[in-house]
Short mmCIF file of C-alpha atoms in Angstrom, two decimals:
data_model
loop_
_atom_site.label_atom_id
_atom_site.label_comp_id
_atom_site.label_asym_id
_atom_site.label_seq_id
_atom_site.Cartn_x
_atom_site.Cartn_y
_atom_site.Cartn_z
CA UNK A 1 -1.16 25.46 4.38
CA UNK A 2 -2.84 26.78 7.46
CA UNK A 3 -5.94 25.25 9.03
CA UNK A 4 -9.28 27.17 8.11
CA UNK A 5 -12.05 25.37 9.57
CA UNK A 6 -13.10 24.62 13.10
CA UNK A 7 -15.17 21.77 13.34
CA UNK A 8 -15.36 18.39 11.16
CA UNK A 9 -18.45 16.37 11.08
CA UNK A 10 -19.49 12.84 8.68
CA UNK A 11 -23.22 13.47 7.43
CA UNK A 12 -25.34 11.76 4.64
CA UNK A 13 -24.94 13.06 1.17
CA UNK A 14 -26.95 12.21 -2.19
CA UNK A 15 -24.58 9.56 -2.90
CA UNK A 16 -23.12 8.09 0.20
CA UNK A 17 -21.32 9.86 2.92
CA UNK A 18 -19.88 13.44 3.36
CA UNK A 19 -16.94 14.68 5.28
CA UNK A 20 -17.65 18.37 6.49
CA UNK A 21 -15.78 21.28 7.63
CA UNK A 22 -17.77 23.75 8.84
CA UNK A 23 -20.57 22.50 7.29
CA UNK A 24 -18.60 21.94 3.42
CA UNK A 25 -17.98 19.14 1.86
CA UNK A 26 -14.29 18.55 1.58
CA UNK A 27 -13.70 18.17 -2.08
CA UNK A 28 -10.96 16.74 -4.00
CA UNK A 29 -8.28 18.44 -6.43
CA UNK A 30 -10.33 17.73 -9.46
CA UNK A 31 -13.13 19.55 -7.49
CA UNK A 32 -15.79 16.60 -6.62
CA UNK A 33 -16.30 15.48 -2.55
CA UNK A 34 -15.04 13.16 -1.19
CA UNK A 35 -16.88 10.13 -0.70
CA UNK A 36 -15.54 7.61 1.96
CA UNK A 37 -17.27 4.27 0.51
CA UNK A 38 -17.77 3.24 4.15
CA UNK A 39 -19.23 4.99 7.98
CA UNK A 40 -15.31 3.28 9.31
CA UNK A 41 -13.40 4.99 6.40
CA UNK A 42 -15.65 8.53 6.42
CA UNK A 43 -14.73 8.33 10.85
CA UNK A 44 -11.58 7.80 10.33
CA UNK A 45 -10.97 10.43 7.12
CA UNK A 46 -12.58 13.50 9.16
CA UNK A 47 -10.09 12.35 12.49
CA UNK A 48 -7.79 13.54 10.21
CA UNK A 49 -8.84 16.57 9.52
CA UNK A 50 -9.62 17.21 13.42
CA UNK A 51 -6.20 16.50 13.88
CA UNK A 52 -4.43 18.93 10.98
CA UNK A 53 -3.38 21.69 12.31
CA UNK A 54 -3.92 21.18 15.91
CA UNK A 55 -6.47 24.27 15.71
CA UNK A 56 -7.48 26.96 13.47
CA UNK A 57 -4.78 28.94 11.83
CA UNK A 58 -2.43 26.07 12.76
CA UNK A 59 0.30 24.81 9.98
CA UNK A 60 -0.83 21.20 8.13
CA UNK A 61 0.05 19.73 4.92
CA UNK A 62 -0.70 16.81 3.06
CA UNK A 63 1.40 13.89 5.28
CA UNK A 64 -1.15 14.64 7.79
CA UNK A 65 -4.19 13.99 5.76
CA UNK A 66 -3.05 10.30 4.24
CA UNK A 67 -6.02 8.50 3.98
CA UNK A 68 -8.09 11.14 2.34
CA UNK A 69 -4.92 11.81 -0.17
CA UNK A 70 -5.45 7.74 -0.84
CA UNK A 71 -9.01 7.90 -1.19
CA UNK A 72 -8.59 11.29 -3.67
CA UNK A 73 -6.39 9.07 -5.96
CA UNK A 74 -8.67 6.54 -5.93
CA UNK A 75 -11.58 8.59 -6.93
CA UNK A 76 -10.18 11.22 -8.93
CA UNK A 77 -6.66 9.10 -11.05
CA UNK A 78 -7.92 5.05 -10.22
CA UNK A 79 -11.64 4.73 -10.71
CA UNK A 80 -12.28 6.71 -14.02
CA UNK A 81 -10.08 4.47 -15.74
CA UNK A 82 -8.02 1.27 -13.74
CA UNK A 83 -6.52 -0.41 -16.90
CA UNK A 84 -3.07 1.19 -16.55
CA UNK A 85 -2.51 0.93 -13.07
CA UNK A 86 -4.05 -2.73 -12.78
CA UNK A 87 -1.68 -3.53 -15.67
CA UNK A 88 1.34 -1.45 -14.14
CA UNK A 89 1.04 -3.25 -10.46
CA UNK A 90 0.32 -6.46 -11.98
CA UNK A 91 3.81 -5.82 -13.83
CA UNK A 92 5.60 -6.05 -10.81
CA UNK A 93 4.97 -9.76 -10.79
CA UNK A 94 8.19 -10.33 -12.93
CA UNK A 95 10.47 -8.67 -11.08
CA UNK A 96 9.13 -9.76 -7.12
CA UNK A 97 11.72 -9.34 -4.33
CA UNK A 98 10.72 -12.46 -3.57
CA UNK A 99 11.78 -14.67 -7.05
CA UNK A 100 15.75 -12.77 -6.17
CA UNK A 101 18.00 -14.91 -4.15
CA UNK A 102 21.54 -14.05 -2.79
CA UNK A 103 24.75 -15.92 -3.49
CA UNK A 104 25.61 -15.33 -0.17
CA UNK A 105 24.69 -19.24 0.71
CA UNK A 106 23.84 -17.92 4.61
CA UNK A 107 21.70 -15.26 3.44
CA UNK A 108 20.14 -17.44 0.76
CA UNK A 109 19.03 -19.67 3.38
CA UNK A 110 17.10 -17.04 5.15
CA UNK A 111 15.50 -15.15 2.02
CA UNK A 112 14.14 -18.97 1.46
CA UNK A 113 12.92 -19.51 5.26
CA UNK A 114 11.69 -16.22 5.24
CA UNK A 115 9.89 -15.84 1.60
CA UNK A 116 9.10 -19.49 0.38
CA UNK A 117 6.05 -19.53 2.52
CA UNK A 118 4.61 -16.23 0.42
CA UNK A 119 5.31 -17.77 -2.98
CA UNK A 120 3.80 -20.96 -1.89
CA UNK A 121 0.98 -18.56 -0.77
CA UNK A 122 1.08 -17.29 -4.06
CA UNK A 123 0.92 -20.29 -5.87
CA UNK A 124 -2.00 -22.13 -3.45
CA UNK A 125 -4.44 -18.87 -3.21
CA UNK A 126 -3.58 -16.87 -6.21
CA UNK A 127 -2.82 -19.31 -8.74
CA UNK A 128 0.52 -17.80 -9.62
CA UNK A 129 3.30 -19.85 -9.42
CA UNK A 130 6.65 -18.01 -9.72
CA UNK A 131 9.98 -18.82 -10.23
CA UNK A 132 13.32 -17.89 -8.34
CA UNK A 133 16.89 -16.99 -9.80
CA UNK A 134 20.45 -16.60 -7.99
CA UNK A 135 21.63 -13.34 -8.81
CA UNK A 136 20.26 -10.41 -10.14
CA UNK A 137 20.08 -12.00 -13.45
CA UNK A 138 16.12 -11.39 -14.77
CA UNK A 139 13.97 -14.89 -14.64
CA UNK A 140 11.25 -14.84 -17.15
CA UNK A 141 7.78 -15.83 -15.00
CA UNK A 142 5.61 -18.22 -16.63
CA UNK A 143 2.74 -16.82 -18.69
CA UNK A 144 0.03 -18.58 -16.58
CA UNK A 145 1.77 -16.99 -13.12
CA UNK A 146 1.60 -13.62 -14.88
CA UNK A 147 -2.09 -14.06 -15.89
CA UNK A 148 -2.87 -14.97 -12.47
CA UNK A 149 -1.38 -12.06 -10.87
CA UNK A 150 -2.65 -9.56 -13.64
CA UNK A 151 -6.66 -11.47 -12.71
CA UNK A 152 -5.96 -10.53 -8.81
CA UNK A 153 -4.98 -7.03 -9.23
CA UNK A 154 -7.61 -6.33 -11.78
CA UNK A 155 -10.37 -7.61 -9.03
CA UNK A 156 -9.54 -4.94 -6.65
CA UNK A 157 -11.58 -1.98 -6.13
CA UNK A 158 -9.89 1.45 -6.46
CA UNK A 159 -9.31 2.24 -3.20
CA UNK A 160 -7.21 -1.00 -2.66
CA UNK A 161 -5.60 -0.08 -6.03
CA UNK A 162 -4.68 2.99 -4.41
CA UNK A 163 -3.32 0.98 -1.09
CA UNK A 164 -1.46 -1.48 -3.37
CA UNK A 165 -0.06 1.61 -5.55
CA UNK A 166 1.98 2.11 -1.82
CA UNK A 167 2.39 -0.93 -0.74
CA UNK A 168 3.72 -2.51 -3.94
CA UNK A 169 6.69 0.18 -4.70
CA UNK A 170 7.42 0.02 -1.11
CA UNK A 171 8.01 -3.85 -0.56
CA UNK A 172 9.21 -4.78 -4.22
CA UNK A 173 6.94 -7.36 -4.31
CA UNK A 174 3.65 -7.39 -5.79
CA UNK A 175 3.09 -11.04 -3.85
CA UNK A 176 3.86 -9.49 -0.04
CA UNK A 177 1.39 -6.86 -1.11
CA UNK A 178 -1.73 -9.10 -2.58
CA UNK A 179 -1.30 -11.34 0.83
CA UNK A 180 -1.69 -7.56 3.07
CA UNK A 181 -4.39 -6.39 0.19
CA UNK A 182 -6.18 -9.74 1.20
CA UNK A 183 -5.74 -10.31 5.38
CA UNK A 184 -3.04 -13.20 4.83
CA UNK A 185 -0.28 -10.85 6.09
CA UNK A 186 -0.23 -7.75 8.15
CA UNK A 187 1.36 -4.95 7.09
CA UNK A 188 4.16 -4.65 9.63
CA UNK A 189 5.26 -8.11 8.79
CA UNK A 190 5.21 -7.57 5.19
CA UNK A 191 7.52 -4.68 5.57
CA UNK A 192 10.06 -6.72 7.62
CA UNK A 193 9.67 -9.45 5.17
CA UNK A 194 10.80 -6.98 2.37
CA UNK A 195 14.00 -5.76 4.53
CA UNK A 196 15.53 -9.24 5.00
CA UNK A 197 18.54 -8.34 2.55
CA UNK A 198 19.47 -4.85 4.37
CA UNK A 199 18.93 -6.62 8.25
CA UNK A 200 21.14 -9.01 7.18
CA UNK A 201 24.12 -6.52 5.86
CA UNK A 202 23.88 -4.47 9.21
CA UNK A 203 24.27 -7.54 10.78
CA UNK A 204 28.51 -7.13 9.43
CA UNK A 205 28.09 -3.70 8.52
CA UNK A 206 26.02 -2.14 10.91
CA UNK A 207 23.46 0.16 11.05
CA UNK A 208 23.59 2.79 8.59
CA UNK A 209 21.53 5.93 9.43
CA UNK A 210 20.11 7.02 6.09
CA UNK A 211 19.07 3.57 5.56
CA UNK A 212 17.41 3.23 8.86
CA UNK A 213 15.53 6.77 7.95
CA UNK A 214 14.44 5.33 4.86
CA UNK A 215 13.42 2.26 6.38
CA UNK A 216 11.40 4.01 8.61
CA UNK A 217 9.85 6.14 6.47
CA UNK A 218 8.79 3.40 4.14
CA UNK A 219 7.17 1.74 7.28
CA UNK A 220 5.26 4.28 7.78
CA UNK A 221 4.03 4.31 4.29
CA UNK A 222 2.81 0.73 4.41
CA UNK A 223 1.18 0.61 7.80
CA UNK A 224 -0.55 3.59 6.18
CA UNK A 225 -1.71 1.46 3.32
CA UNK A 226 -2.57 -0.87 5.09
CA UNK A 227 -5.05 1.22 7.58
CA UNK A 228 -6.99 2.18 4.54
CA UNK A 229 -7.23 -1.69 3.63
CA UNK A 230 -8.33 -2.32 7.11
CA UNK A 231 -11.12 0.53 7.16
CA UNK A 232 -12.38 -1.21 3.54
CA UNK A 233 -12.99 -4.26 5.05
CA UNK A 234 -16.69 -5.22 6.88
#
């Protein structure tokens, strides 16, 4: 896509506030404006598009744009209806990196230095207590843990739905995610929390480039995530 505007302003609208190009609204797939819910968000959403492109004319596409991508989902695929996703994030609870310990005894050790803090977390803020397995064998969560978890992610707003839609897929667990949704955990350190497994095979194996690519990419995904959390917050 190629950039056709020159200058981007924030302004009042008739139901919050307005990102402008030239003077337009900048409107969302479905066709509605956007509407950042807060001054910090709609700042920070219209740097982007001062950014895209370098100038007009100039090549952009949608990885430069990632908060107001975020915020469209939220408005145009979260907030109409947030039943399925709350109940497909919330799903994630029985199948958390964090419950999934090696047989490597070493390794073991540090997955439970490392993670036993987060589902202690878990258990003390969120009320969900979950249970870990050797193996990759599945371990059925209690029915009160899963309850718990479902009641957190279904007291989000949609545009931390739409962060935790990110941030969930890309740490494998749904607790790392709730503790960055809520402040407990920055996002950086969630994302190395999620990697212990891989660090610890380059450690013998070393570093294998496609993995570090993806690793890196995925980083960027959460600290991305995690911005928009950031901007929600007062």
């Amino acid at each position: 896509m190629k950039r056709f505007w020159d200058d981007v302003t924030v302004a009042e609208a008739e139901e919050g506030l307005a990102v402008l190009l030239d003077g337009r609204p900048v409107r969302l797939p479905g066709g509605a404006p956007i509407r950042p819910r807060s001054r910090r968000l709609a700042d920070a959403v219209a740097e982007e598009w001062r950014a895209a492109g370098g100038s007009k004319g100039g090549e952009f596409g949608m990885h430069h744009i990632p908060l107001t991508r975020l915020v469209g989902t939220a408005a145009e695929r979260i907030a109409p209806d947030p039943a399925p996703m709350v109940e497909g994030l919330a799903a994630y609870g029985g199948t958390d990196l964090l419950c999934y310990r090696a047989d490597d005894h070493r390794l073991a050790a540090i997955q439970a230095t490392e993670w036993d803090p987060w589902l202690e977390w878990s258990a003390e803020v969120l009320g969900a207590r979950l249970v870990t397995a050797t193996g990759i064998i599945h371990v059925e969560q209690p029915e009160a843990a899963r309850v718990a978890l479902l009641k957190a992610v279904a007291a989000l707003e949609p545009e931390q739905l739409a962060a935790l839609g990110v941030l969930v897929p890309a740490l494998g667990s749904l607790v790392l995610s709730l503790a960055v949704v809520r402040d407990a955990l920055t996002p950086e350190e969630a994302h190395r929390l999620s990697t212990v497994d891989e660090r610890y095979q380059e450690e013998f194996w070393g570093a294998d480039p496609e993995t570090e690519a993806r690793r890196t990419r995925i980083g960027a995904e959460v600290l991305e995530a995690g911005r928009l959390l950031a901007l929600l917050r007062p």
